[in-house]
Structures are given as C-alpha cells and as structure tokens.
Short mmCIF file of C-alpha atoms in Angstrom, two decimals:
data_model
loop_
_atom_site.label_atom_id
_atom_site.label_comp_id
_atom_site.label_asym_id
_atom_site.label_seq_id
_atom_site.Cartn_x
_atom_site.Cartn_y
_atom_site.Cartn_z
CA UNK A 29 0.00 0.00 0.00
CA UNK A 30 1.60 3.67 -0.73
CA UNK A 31 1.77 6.22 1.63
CA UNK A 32 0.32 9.73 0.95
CA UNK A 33 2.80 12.04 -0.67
CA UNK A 34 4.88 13.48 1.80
CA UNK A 35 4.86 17.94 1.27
CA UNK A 36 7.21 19.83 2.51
CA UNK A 37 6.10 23.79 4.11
CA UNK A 38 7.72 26.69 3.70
CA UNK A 39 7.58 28.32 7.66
CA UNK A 40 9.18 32.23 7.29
CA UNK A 41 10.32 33.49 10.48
CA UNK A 42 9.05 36.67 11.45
CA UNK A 43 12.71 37.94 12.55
CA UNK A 44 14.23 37.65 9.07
CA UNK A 45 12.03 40.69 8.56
CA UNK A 46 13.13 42.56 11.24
CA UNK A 47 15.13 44.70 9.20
CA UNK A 48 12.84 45.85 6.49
CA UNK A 49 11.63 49.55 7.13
CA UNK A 50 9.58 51.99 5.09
CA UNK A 51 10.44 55.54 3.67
CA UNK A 52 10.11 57.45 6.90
CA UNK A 53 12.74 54.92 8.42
CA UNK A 54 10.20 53.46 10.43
CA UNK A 55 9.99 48.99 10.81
CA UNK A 56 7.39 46.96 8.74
CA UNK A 57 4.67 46.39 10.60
CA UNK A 58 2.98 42.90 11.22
CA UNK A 59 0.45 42.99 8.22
CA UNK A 60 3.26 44.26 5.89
CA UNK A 61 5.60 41.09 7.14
CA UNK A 62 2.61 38.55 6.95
CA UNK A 63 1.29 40.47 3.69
CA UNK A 64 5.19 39.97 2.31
CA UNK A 65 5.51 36.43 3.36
CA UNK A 66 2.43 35.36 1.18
CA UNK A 67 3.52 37.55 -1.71
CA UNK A 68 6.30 35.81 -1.92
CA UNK A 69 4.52 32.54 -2.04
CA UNK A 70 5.28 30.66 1.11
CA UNK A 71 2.98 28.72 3.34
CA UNK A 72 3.63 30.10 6.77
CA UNK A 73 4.74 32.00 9.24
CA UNK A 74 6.23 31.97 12.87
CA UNK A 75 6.02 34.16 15.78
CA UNK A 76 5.48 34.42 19.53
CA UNK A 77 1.30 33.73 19.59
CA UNK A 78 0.61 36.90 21.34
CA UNK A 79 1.59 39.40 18.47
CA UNK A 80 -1.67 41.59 18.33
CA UNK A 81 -3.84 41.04 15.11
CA UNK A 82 -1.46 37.94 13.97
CA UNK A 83 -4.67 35.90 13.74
CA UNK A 84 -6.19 38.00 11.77
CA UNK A 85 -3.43 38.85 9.53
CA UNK A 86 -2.62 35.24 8.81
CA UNK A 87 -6.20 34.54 7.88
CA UNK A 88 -6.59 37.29 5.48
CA UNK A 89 -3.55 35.94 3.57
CA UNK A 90 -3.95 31.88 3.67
CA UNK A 91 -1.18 31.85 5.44
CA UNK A 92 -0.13 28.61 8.11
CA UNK A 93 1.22 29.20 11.55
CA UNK A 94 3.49 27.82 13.83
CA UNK A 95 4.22 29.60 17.43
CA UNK A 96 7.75 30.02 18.60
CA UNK A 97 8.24 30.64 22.60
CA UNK A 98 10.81 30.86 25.23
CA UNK A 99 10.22 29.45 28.16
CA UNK A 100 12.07 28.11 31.36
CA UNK A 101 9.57 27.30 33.88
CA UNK A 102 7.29 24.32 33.86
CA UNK A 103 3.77 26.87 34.65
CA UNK A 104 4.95 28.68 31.35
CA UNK A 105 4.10 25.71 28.86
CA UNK A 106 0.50 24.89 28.92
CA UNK A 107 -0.48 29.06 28.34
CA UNK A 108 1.93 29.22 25.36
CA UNK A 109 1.07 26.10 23.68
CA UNK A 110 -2.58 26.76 24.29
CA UNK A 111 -2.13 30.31 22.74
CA UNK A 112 0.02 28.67 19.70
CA UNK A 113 -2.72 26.31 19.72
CA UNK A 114 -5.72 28.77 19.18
CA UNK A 115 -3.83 30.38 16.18
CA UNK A 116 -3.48 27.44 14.39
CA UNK A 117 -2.03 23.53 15.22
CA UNK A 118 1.30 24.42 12.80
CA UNK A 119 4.61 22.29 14.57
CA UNK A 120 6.01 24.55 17.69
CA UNK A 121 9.55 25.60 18.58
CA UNK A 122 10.90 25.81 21.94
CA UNK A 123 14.01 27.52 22.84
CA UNK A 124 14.31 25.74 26.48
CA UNK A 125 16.07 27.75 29.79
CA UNK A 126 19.33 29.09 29.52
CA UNK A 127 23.50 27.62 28.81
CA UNK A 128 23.45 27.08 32.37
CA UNK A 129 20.86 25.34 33.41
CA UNK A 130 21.89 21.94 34.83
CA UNK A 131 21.72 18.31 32.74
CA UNK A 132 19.14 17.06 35.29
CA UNK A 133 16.72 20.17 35.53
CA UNK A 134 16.54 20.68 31.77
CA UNK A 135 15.21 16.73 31.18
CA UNK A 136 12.96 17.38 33.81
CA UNK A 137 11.78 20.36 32.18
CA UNK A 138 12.09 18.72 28.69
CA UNK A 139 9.92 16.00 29.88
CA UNK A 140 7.15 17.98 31.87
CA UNK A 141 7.13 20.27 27.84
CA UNK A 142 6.73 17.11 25.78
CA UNK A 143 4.07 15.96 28.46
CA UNK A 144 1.97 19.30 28.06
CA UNK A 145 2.51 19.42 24.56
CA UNK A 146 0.73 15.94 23.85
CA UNK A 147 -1.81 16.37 26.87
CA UNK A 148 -2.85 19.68 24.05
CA UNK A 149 -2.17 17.40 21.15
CA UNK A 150 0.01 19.93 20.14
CA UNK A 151 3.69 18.94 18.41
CA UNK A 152 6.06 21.31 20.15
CA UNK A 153 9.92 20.43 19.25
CA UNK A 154 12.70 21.46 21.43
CA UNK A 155 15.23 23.22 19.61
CA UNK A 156 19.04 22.83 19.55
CA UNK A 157 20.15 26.46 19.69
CA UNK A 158 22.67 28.80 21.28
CA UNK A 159 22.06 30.16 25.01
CA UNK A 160 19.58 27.36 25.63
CA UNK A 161 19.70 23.99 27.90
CA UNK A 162 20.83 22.37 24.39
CA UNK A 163 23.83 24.86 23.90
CA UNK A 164 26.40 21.93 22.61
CA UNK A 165 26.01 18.83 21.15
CA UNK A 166 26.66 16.94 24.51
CA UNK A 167 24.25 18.55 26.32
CA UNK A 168 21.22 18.18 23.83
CA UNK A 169 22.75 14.08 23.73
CA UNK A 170 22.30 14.20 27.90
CA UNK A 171 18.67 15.85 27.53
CA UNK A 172 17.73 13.33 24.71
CA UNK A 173 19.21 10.28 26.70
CA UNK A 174 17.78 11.01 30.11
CA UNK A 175 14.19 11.57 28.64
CA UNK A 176 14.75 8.46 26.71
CA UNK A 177 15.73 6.27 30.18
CA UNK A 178 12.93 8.28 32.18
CA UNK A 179 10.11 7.77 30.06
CA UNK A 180 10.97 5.33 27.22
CA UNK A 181 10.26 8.24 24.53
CA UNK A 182 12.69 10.61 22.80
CA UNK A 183 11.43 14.34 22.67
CA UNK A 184 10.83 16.07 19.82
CA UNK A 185 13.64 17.89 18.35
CA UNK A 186 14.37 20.73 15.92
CA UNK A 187 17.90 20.41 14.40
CA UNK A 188 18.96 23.61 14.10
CA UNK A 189 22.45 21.97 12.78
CA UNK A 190 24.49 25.49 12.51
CA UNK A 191 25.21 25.78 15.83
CA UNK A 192 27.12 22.18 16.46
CA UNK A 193 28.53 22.93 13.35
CA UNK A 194 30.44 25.89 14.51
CA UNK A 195 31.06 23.98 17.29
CA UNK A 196 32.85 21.18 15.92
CA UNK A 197 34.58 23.52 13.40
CA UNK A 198 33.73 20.50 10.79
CA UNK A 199 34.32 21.09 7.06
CA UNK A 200 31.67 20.63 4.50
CA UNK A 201 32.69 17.06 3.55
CA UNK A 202 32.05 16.35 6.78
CA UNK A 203 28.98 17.65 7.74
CA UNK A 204 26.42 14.65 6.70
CA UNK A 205 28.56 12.14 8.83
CA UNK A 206 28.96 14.49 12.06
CA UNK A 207 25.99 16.26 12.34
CA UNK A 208 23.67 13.37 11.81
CA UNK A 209 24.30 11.38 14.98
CA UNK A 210 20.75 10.44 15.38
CA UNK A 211 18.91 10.39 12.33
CA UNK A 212 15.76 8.45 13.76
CA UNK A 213 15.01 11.49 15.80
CA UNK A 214 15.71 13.83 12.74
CA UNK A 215 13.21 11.68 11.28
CA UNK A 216 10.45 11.78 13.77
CA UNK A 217 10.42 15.52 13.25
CA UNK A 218 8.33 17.69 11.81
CA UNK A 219 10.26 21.13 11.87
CA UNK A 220 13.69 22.28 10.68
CA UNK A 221 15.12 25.41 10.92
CA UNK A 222 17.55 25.28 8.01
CA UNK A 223 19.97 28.00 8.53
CA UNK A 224 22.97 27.90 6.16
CA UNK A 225 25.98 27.29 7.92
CA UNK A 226 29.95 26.20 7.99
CA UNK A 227 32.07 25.38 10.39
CA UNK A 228 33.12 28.78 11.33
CA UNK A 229 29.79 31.00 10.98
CA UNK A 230 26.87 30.31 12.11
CA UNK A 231 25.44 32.05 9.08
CA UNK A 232 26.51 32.27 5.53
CA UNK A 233 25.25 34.60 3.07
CA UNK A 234 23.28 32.27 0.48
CA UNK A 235 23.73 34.64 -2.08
CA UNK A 236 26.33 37.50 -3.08
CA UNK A 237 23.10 40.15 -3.13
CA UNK A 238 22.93 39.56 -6.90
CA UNK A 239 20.70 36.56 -7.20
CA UNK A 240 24.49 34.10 -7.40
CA UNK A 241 24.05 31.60 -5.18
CA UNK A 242 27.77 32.38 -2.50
CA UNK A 243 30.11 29.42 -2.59
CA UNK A 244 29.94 28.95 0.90
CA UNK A 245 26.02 28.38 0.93
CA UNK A 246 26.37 25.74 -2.62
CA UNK A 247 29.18 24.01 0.00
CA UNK A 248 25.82 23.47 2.18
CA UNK A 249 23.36 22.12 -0.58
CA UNK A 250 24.43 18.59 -0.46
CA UNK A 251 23.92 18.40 3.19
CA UNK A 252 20.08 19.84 2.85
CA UNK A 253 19.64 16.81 0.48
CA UNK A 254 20.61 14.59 2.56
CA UNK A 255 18.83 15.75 5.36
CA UNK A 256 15.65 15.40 2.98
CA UNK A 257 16.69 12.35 2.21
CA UNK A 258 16.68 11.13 5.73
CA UNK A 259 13.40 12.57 6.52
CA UNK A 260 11.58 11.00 3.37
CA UNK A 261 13.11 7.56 4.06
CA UNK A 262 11.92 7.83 7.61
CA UNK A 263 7.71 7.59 9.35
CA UNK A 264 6.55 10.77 7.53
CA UNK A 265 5.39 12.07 10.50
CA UNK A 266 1.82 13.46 9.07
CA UNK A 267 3.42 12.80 5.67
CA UNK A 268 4.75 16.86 6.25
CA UNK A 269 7.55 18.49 6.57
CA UNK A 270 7.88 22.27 8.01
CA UNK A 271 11.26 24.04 7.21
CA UNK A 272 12.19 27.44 8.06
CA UNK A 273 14.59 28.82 5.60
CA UNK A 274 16.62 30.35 8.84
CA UNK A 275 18.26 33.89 8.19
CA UNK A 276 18.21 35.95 10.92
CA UNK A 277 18.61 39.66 10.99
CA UNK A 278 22.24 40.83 10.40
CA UNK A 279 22.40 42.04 13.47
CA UNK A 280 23.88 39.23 16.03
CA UNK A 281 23.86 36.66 13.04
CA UNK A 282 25.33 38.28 9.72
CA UNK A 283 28.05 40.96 9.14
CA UNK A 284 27.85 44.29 7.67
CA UNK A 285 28.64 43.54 4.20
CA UNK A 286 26.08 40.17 3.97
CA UNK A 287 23.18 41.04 1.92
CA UNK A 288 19.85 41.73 3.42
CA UNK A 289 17.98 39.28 5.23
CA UNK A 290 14.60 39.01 3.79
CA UNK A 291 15.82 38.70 0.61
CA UNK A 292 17.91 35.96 1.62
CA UNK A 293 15.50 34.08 2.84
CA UNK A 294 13.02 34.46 0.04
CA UNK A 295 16.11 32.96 -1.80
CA UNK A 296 16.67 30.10 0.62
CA UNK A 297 13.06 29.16 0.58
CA UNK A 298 12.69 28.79 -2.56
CA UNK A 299 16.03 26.91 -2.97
CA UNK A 300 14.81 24.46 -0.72
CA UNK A 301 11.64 24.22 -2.24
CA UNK A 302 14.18 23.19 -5.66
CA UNK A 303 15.91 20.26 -3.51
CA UNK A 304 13.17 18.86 -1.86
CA UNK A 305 11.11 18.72 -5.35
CA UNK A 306 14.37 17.06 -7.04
CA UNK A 307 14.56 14.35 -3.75
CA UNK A 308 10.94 13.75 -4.36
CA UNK A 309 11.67 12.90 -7.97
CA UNK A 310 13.66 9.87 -6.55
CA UNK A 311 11.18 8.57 -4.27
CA UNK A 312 9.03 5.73 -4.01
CA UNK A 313 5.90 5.81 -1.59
#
C-alpha cells in the first residue's frame, strides 16, 4: 500500500524581517511582514502567539502558523502552547532555559514540555540552539538520553544543525557524517530550521546580493539533500515536513557587508523548495 505524498512547508520566520523599514525609516509592521511572506509565495509563518492582530493577519492571507516561545519554567508551557494552539495547530519551537541550566533540571523540564505538549495534542519540538539547555552537542545528547531512560520516549527535536557545526569547526565534507548522529530522531520531526551554515559562521550569506548563489552556501546544498533524504526515508510524520529557511537579521547573526535578510531568505526558501522537489523525484511511496 503507498503512503500519501509526503509535502514539505515553507515556515518564514518573522525575525528575518526585522530589518525591512519603510520611507520614513520606520519597521514593517505585522500585516506588511505577513502580507510579504504570502507575496512571496510561502505557506507560513512563525512568531510568539501573542503578536496583536497575527490571527487575523494570517487569515486574510492563507497563510499557516506555527508559534515560537521561550520558556524556562514548567507553569509557562500549557499558556503558550494553548495560545500557539488557538492560532493554528502548525509544529512549535521551543528555545528551552538558559546555557546554564543543569543536565538534570533541563530533562525534567524537557519532559514535563513534551508531556503538556501531547496532553494539548500539540507537536512542540525542542530546539538545539545557542544560550539554551541544548547549547552543545553533549548537552542536547544528555537531555535526549535522560528523557529516553525516564520515560521510554525521545522528545521532539528541531535540528537547528548550525550551531554544532560551529562547534565542531567540521568542514563541509564532513557535515552529513557528524551532524547526523541520530537520524531516527531527525526523522520523527516535523520542523527544521535550516539555517545555512559552515564550520566557522553560524550564518553564511546564500547569495552574493545579486541573485548568485555564495560558494559557501552551494558548499551546504548537499547536506540539505541529505537531510531530505533522511526525513523522506523515515515515518513521515503526518506525511509533512515544516522548514524554516533560517536567516536571521544581520544584526547578532550576519556581518555588515552580507546582503539583506529578507531577501535571503526568500532565496533560501525557494532553494529548498528546488531540492526537496528534485529528492521527491527519486522517491518511491
């Protein structure tokens, strides 16, 4: 019997727009980011649920939603995943405590998340990301191991593979064999933030600001096929796949003379709209 198709969704993060400003100098607001997002023909958007009018904004434009929250105390998840949850039922991200929050307290809190999250039948992912319990690569290995001997059942993770990357200082040959190290769980997700990486930045321009796709971001393309690959020879969790093209604003992620975000982004979604399509090609059901 085949499987349904898998699809993969285009998520846009609401900070690669951070830096997009009108004539008077003055920041897009929330309908121009959500009304830019759909122009350019993606399928959703992600933001904190309590951004005022997001609702409606997201409605008026077709657009798919997925909430993003911080959070470090255990009273804190069941009132963001039930506001994530009234927006829309879009995969959540979780950017859990801080660098230095013990092993032991952040699978407790790990645990008590993924609890509330299915308790809401919500599918809230922990991410792997700077200044969070899951800072390095042994640390998000601890927090995946302990829930795993606690309570039988992996969390849910989103890979955001840039940061061990940086860590590890690995070259681009290597990145497939290092940063996979547990491809089952890669598989059981249902969000990636895809930021484009090497082993010494955390971000790479994808582009030299003239549509030329930068050498350092083509050095990444055979990894994002493989990570498709993975995924699409794994459950199909929902038979869908949400992937933020990750670019965040210069500021704190790119230098001065990278090219501006949103269009970046715009570039990497569709990109990995093109790889996905051409792994699809080669799949059987």
């Amino acid at each position: 019997m085949h499987r349904p198709a898998p699809s993969l969704k285009v998520l846009i993060n609401f900070w690669s727009l951070w830096n997009e400003t009108n004539s008077d100098g003055g920041p897009w607001s929330l309908d121009q980011r959500v009304d830019a997002v759909a122009a350019a023909g993606f399928d959703a958007y992600t933001c904190p649920a309590d951004a005022p009018g997001l609702a409606a904004a997201l409605e008026r434009n077709g657009l798919r939603f997925g909430a993003a929250f911080d959070a470090a105390r255990v009273e804190q998840f069941a009132p963001l995943i039930r506001a994530g949850l009234e927006i829309d039922h879009g995969p959540m991200n979780c950017q859990l405590a801080d660098h230095d929050t013990p092993v032991d307290e952040a699978i407790r809190l790990t645990i008590a998340l993924m609890e509330e999250a299915d308790r809401q039948g919500a599918e809230v992912h922990l991410e792997v990301h700077r200044d969070t319990c899951t800072e390095t690569p042994e640390k998000t290995a601890a927090i995946i191991a302990g829930c795993r001997e606690r309570t039988g059942v992996e969390p849910r993770v989103n890979f955001d593979f840039s940061h061990p990357a940086i860590i590890k200082h690995l070259e681009p040959g290597d990145f497939a064999d290092r940063l996979f190290e547990n491809v089952p769980l890669f598989q059981r997700s249902t969000l990636w933030h895809m930021r484009p990486f090497n082993g010494s930045h955390c971000q790479v321009p994808v582009t030299d600001g003239n549509g030329i796709f930068s050498q350092e971001y083509q050095d990444v393309r055979p990894f994002i096929a493989q990570a498709f690959r993975h995924w699409l020879a794994g459950s199909r969790p929902n038979h869908e796949l949400w992937v933020v093209p990750e670019v965040g604003p210069k500021s704190g992620y790119g230098l001065s003379c990278f090219p501006e975000s949103w269009p970046e982004a715009i570039a990497l979604g569709n990109d990995l709209r093109t790889i996905w399509n051409e792994e699809i090609g080669g799949t059987k059901n």
